[in-house]
Coordinates of C-alpha atoms in Angstrom, one line a residue:
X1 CA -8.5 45.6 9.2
X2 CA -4.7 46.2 8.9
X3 CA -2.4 43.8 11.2
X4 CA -0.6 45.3 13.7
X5 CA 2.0 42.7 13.2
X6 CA 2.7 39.2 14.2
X7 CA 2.2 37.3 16.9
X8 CA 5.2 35.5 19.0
X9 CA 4.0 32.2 17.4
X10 CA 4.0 34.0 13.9
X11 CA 7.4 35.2 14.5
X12 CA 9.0 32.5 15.6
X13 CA 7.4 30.3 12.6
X14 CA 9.3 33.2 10.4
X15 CA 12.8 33.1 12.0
X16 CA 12.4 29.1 11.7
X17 CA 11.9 29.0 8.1
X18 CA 14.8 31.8 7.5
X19 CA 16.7 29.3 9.1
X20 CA 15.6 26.6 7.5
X21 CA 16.0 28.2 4.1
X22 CA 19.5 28.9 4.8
X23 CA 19.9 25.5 5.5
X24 CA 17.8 24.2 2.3
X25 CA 20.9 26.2 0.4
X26 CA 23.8 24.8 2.6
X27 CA 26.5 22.9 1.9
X28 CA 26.8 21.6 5.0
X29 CA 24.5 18.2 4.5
X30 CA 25.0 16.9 7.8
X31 CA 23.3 19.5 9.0
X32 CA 20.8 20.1 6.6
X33 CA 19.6 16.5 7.1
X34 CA 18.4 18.2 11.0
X35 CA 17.0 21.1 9.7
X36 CA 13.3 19.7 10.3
X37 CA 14.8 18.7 14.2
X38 CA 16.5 22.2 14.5
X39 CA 13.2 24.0 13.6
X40 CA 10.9 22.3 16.0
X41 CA 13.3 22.6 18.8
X42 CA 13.1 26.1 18.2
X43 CA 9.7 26.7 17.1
X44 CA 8.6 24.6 20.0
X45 CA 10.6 25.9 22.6
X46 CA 8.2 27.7 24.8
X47 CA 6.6 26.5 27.9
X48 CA 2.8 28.0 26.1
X49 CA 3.6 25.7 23.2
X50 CA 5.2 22.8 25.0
X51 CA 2.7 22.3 27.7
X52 CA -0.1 22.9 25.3
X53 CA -2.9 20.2 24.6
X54 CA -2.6 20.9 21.0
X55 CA 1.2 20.0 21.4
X56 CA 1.1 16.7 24.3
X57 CA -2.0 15.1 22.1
X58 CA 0.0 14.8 19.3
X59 CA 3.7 14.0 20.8
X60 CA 1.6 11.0 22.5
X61 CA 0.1 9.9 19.1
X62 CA 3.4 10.4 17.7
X63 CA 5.1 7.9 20.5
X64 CA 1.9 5.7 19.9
X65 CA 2.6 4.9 16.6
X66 CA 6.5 4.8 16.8
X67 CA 5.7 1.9 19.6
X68 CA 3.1 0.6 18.1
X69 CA 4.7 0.1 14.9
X70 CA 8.3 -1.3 16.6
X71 CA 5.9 -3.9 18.3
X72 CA 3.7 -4.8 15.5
X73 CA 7.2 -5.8 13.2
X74 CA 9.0 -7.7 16.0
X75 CA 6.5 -10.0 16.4
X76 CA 6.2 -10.3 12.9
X77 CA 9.4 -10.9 12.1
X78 CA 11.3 -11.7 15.1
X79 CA 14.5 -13.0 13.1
X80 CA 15.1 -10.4 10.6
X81 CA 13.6 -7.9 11.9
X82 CA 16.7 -5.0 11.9
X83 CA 16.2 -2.6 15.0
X84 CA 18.8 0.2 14.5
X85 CA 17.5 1.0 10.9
X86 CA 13.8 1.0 12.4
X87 CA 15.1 3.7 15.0
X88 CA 17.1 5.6 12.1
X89 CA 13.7 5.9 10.3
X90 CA 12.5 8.3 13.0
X91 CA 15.5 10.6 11.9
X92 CA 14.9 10.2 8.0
X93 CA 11.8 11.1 7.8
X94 CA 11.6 14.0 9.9
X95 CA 10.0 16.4 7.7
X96 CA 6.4 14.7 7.7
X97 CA 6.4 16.1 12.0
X98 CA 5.8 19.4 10.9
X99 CA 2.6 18.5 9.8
X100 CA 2.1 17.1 13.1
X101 CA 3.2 19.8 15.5
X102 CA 2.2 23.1 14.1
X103 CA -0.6 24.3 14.4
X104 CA -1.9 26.0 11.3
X105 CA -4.6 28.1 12.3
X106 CA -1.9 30.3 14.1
X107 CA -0.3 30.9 11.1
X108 CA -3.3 32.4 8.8
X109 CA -1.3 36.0 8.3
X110 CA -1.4 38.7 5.7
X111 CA 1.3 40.2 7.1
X112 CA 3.8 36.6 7.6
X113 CA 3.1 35.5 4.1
X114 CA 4.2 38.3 2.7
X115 CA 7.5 39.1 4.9
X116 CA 8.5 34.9 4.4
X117 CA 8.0 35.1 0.3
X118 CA 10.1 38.5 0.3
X119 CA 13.1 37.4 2.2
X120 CA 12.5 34.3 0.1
X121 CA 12.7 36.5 -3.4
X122 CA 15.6 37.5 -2.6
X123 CA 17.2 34.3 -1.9
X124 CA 15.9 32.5 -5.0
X125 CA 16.8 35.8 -7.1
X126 CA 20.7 34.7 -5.8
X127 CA 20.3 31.4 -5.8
X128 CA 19.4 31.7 -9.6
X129 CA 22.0 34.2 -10.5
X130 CA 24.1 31.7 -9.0
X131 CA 23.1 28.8 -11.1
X132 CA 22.9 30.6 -14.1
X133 CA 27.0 31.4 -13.7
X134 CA 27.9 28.0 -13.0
X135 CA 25.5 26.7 -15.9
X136 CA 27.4 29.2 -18.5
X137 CA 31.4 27.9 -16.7
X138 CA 29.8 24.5 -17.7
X139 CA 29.0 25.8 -21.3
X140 CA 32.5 27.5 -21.7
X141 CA 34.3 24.4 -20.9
X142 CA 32.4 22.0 -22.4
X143 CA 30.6 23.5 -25.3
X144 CA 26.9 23.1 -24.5
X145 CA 24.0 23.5 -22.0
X146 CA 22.9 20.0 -22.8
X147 CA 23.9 15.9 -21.3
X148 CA 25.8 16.6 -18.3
X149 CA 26.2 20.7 -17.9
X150 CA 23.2 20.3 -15.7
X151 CA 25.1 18.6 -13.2
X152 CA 27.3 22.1 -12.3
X153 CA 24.2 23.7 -11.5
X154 CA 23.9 23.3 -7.6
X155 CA 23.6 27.1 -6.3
X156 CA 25.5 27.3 -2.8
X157 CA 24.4 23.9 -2.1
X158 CA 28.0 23.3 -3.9
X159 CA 29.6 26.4 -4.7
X160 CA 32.3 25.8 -6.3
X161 CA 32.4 25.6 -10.3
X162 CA 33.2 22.1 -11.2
X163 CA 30.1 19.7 -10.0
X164 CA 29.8 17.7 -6.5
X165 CA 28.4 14.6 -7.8
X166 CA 26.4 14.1 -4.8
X167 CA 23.1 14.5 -5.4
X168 CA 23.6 18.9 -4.9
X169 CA 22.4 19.7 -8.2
X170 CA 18.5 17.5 -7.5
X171 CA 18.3 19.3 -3.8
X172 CA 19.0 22.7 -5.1
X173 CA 16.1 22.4 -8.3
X174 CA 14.2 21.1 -5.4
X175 CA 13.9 23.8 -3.6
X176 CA 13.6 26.2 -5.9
X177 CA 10.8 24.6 -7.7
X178 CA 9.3 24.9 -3.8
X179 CA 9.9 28.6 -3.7
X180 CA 9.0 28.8 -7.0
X181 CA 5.1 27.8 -6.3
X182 CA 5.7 30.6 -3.1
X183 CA 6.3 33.2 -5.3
X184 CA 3.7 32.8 -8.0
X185 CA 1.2 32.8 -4.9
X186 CA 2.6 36.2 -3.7
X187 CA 2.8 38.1 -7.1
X188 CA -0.5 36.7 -7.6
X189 CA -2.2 37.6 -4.7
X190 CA -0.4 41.7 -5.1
X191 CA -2.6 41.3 -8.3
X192 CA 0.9 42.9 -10.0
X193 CA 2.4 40.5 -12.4
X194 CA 4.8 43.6 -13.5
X195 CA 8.1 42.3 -11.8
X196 CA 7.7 38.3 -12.7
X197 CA 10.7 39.5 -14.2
X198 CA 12.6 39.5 -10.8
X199 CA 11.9 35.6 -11.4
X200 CA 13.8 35.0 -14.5
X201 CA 17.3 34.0 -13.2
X202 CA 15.5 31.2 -10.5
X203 CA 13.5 30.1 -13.5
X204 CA 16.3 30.0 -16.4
X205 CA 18.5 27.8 -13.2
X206 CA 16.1 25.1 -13.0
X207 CA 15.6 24.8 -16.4
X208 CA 20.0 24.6 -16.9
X209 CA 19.8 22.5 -13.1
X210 CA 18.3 19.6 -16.4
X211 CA 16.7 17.7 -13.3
X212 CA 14.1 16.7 -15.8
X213 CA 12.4 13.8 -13.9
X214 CA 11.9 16.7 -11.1
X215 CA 10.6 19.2 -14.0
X216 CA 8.2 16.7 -15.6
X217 CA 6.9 15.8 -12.0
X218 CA 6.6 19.4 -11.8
X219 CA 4.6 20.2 -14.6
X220 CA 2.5 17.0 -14.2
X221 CA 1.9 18.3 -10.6
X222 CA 0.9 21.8 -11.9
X223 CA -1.4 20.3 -14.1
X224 CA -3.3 18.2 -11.8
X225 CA -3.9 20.9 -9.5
X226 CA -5.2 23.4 -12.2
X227 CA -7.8 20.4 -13.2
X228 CA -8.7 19.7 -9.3
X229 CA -9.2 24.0 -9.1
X230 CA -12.7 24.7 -9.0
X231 CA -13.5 27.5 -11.1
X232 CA -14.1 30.5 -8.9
X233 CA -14.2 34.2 -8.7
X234 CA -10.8 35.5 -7.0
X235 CA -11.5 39.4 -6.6
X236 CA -11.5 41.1 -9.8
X237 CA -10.7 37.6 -11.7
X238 CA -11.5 34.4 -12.0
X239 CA -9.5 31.3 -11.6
X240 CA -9.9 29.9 -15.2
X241 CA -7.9 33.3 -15.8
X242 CA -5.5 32.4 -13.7
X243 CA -5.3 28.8 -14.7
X244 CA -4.8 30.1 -18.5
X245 CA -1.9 32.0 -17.4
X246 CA 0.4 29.4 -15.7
X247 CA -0.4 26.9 -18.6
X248 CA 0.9 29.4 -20.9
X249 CA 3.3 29.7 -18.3
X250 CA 4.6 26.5 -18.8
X251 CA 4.2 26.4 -22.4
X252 CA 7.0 29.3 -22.4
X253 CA 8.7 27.4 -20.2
X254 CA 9.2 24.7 -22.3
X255 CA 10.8 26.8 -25.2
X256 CA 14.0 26.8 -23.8
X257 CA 13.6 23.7 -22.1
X258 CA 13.4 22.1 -26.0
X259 CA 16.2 24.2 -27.5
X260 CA 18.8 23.9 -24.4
X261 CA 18.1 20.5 -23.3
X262 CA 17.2 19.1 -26.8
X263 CA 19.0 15.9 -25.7
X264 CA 18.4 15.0 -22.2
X265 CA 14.5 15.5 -23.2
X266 CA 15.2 13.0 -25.8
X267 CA 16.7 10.3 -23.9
X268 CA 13.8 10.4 -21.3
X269 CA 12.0 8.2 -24.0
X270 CA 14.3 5.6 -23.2
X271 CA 14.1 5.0 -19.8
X272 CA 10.6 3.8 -19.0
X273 CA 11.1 1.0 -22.3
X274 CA 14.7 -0.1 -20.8
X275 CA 13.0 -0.2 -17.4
X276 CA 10.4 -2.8 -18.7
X277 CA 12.1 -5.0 -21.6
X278 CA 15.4 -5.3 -19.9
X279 CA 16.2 -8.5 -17.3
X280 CA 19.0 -10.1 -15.9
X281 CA 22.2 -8.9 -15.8
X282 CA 21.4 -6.6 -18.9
X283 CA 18.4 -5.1 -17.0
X284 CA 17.7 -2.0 -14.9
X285 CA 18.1 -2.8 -11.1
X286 CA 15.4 -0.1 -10.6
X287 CA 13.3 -3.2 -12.7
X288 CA 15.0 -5.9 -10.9
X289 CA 14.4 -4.8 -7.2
X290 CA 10.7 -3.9 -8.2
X291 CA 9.8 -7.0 -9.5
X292 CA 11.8 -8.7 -6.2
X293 CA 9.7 -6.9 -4.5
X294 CA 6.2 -7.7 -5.9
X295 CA 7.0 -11.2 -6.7
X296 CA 9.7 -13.0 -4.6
X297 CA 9.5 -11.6 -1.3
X298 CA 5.5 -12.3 -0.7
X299 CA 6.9 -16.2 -1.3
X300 CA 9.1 -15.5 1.6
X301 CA 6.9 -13.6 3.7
X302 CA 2.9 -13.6 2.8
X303 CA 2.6 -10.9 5.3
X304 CA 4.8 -8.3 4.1
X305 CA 2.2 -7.8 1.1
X306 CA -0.3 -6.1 3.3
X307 CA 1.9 -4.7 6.4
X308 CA 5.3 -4.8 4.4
X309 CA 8.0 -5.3 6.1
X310 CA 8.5 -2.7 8.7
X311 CA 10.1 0.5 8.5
X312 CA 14.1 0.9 7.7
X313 CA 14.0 -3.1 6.6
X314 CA 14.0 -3.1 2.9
X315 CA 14.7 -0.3 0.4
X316 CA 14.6 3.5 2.4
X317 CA 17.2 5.2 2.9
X318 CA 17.4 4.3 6.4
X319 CA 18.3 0.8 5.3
X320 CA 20.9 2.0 2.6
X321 CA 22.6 3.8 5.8
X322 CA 22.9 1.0 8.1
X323 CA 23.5 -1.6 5.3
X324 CA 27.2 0.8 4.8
X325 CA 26.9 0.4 0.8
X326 CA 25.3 3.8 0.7
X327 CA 28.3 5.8 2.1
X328 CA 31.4 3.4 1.8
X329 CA 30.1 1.1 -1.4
X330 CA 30.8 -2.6 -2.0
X331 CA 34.4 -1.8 -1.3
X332 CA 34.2 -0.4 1.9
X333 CA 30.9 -0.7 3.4
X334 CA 30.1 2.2 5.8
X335 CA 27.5 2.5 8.0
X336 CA 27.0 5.7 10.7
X337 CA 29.8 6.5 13.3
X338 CA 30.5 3.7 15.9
X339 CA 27.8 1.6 13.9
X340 CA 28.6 -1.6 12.4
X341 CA 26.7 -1.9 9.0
X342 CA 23.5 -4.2 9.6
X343 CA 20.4 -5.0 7.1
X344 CA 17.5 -6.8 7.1
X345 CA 18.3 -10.7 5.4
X346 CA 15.8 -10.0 2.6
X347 CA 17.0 -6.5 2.2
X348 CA 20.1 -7.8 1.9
X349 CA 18.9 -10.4 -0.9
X350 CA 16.8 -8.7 -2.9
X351 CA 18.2 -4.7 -2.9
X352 CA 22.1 -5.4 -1.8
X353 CA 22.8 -8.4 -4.1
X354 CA 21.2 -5.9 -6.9
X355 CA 23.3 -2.9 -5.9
X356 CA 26.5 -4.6 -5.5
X357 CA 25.6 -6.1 -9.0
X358 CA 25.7 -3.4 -10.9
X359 CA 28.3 -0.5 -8.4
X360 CA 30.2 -0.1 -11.2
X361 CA 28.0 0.8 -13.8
X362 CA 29.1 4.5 -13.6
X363 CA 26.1 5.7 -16.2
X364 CA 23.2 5.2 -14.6
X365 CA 20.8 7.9 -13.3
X366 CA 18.4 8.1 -10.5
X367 CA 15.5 6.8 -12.8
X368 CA 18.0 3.4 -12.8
X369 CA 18.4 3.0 -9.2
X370 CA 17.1 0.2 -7.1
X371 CA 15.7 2.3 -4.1
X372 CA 12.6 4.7 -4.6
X373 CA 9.8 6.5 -2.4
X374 CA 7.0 4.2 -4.0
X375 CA 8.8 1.3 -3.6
X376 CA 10.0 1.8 0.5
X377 CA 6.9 3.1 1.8
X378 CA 5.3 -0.9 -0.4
X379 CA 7.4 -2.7 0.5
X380 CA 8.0 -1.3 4.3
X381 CA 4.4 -0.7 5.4
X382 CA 2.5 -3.0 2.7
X383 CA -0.7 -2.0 0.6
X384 CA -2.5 -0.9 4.0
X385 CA 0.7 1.8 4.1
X386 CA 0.6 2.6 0.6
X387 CA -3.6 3.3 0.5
X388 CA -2.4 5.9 3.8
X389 CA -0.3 7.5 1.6
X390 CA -2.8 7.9 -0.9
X391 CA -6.0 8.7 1.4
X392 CA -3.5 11.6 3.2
X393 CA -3.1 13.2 -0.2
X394 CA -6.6 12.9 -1.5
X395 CA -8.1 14.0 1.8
X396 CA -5.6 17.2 1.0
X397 CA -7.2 17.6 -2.3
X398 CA -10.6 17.6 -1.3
X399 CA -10.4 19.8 2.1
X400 CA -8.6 22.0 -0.4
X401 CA -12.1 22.0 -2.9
X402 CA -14.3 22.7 -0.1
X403 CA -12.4 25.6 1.2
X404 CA -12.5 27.1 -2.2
X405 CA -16.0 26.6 -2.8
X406 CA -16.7 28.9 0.2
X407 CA -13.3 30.8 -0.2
X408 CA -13.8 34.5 -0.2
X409 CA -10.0 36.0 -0.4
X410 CA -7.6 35.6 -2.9
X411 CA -5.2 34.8 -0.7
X412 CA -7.0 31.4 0.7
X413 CA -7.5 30.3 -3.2
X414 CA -3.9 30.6 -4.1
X415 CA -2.9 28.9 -0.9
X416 CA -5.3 26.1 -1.9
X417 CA -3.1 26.5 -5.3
X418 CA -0.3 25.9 -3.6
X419 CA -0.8 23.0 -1.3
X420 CA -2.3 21.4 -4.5
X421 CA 0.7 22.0 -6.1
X422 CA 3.5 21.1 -3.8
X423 CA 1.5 17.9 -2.1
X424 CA 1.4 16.8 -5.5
X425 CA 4.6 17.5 -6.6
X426 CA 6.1 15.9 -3.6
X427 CA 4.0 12.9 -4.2
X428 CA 5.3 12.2 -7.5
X429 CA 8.8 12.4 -6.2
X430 CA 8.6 9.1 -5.1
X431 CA 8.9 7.7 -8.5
X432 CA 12.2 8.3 -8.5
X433 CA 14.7 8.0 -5.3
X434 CA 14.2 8.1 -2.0
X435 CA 13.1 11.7 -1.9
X436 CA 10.7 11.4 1.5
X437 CA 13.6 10.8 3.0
X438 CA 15.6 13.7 1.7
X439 CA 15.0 16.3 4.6
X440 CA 17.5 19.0 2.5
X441 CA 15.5 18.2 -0.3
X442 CA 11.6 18.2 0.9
X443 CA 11.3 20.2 3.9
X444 CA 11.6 23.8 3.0
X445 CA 8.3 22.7 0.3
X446 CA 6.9 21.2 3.9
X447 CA 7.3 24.0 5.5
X448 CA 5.6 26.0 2.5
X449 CA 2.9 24.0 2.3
X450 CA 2.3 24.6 6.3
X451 CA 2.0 28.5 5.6
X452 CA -0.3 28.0 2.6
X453 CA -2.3 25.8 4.7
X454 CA -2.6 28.1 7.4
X455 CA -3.7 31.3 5.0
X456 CA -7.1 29.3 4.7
X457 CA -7.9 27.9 7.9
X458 CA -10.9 29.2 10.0

């Protein structure tokens, strides 16, 4: 039967996720960083939803483990523990609540999936055209495609020609690797693979956007999910057709990876051996603060190994803020407005002493830095933390197996596709920086992954 159209709670989910789109794409940072506080005050903002039980169950389990956790740490560590960067947590990694507050059985829609990943088309059709010019400027001036041309290419996250420098370029290829996964769903699902076509510019940016840890994660992320896809019938097809096609997919894709990016992709072969032979002053502080971490800290604090340290005290982003090196660097250390910069003492031993170390080695990456996902949610919640992180995604996974098994629309298989995809992809982000914490980075995939998840729900 043929929706009528959507419901208010449909709608409203739409409008939020135009707006947080726009903001995925903005320039304005500050404000991108509330985009996951912005929707839910507007999503939310209805007495029905607000006074709901599905709504007060979880705001008290949400307060419940906010107290329980500041509790738990202060007793742990009553001298160290730092307070303002365990509030500032609750800010940085606000785009895990949408998982908590929307409910995704509401959201199971024809008629929404469609009108989100065609106002999203259009957006990473510009987006890509936009990347695609400032790739080419980059080629003009300096000659090639290749080393650091990848840098320009930052859509209207940075507009202007010459690059930002501030970390545009990885939250643009981002997010269009999130939309990407959107709109291989939504051609799929039409069964018309005619105007793919319409997805060459979005493609041909992140592939010029040379984010290649965030490419590689991709592709390792696609992967995994084709393996965990059951083999099913999807209407006239089955999946293994449909798995055949995006491997070939990404063999086609890795053409002009290899003949535009001949150089980056050779230098990748260097990282992980630097990362592991290199020590001291000579080594990789990415190295350094991970071995601190495993090794020198437990002697400090036995504890820490199963519970961690608490959240904001070590190596998030929360405690890069407060500590001031973040913004204002060894030089000027810079914490938020009317803040005084504050950090945990072993933070402050192991991470800061690293970071100040080696601020003015000007050449090194992300894959060099001495703060990553993997590393904050260890060392900040412990192994206990770390098997949560692990058990949420696998649970994912295998809800996601079930509900193919008894799947009988094409629509609930590529949505199963897709939060494979996405949870995985965001997963593996955490090899690298602090991307949980990157609402502008992560939060439009979130809110993708909440739409997918709600196209299969009973």
């Amino acid at each position: 039967m043929k929706e009528v159209g959507l419901t208010r709670y449909q709608q409203k989910f739409y409008y939020g996720y135009v707006v947080v789109l726009m903001l995925a794409f903005s320039p304005f940072k500050g404000l991108a960083y509330l985009a996951s506080f912005i929707f839910l005050v507007f999503f939310l903002s209805e007495k029905g939803v607000l006074l709901s039980v599905f709504f007060l169950r979880r705001l008290m389990v949400l307060i419940a483990v906010i107290l329980g956790l500041y509790f738990l740490y202060s007793s742990l560590y009553p001298s160290i523990f730092n307070r303002p960067s365990f509030i500032l947590t609750t800010v940085t990694y606000s785009s895990f609540y949408a998982f908590l507050f929307i409910d995704y059985s509401r959201l199971k829609s024809d008629l929404l999936f469609d009108k989100i990943a065609v106002f999203s088309r259009g957006i990473f059709f510009l987006e890509g055209c936009i990347g695609v010019v400032q790739a080419v400027n980059g080629f003009i001036v300096g000659g090639s495609f290749d080393i650091s041309n990848g840098d320009r290419v930052e859509g209207t996250v940075h507009l202007p020609l010459p690059s930002e420098l501030s970390f545009a370029n990885p939250i643009f290829c981002a997010n269009m690797l999130g939309l990407l996964v959107l709109l291989i769903a939504y051609y799929f699902k039409k069964g018309n693979t005619k105007k793919f076509f319409l997805l060459i510019p979005g493609i041909l940016s992140i592939i010029l956007a040379s984010v290649l840890h965030q490419i590689a994660l991709f592709i390792v992320a696609l992967l995994g999910a084709l393996i965990l896809l059951p083999n099913v019938r999807m209407g006239k097809i089955k999946t293994g057709v449909l798995k055949k096609r995006l491997l070939w997919s990404v063999v086609i894709m890795l053409i002009p990876i290899t003949l535009f990016l001949g150089k980056n992709v050779s230098g990748i072969s260097k990282i992980p051996r630097d990362i592991i032979t290199n020590e001291g002053e000579d080594g990789i502080p990415k190295a350094i603060v991970t071995l601190n971490a495993l090794f020198e800290v437990p002697k400090e604090e036995s504890a820490a190994v199963w519970v961690g340290l608490g959240p904001g005290q070590f190596s998030s982003r929360a405690a890069l803020i407060m500590s001031g090196l973040y913004f204002g660097g060894p030089e000027n250390p810079r914490a938020l407005p009317f803040i005084e910069p504050n950090m945990n003492p072993l933070a402050d031993k192991y991470v800061f002493d690293v970071l100040v170390l080696f601020s003015d080695v000007d050449y090194f990456g992300s894959s060099q830095k001495p703060f990553y996902s993997f590393l904050s949610i260890y060392t900040e919640f412990g192994v206990i933390g770390f098997s949560l992180l692990l058990l949420v995604v696998s649970s994912q996974i295998l809800k996601g197996r079930r509900v193919i098994k008894q799947a009988k629309s094409r629509t609930s298989i590529l949505a199963v596709l897709g939060v494979f995809v996405l949870t995985l992809f965001i997963f593996f982000l955490g090899v690298q920086v602090n991307y949980y914490e990157v609402v502008q980075a992560i939060f439009l995939s979130i809110l993708i992954i909440t739409l997918f998840k709600g196209q299969y729900q009973r």
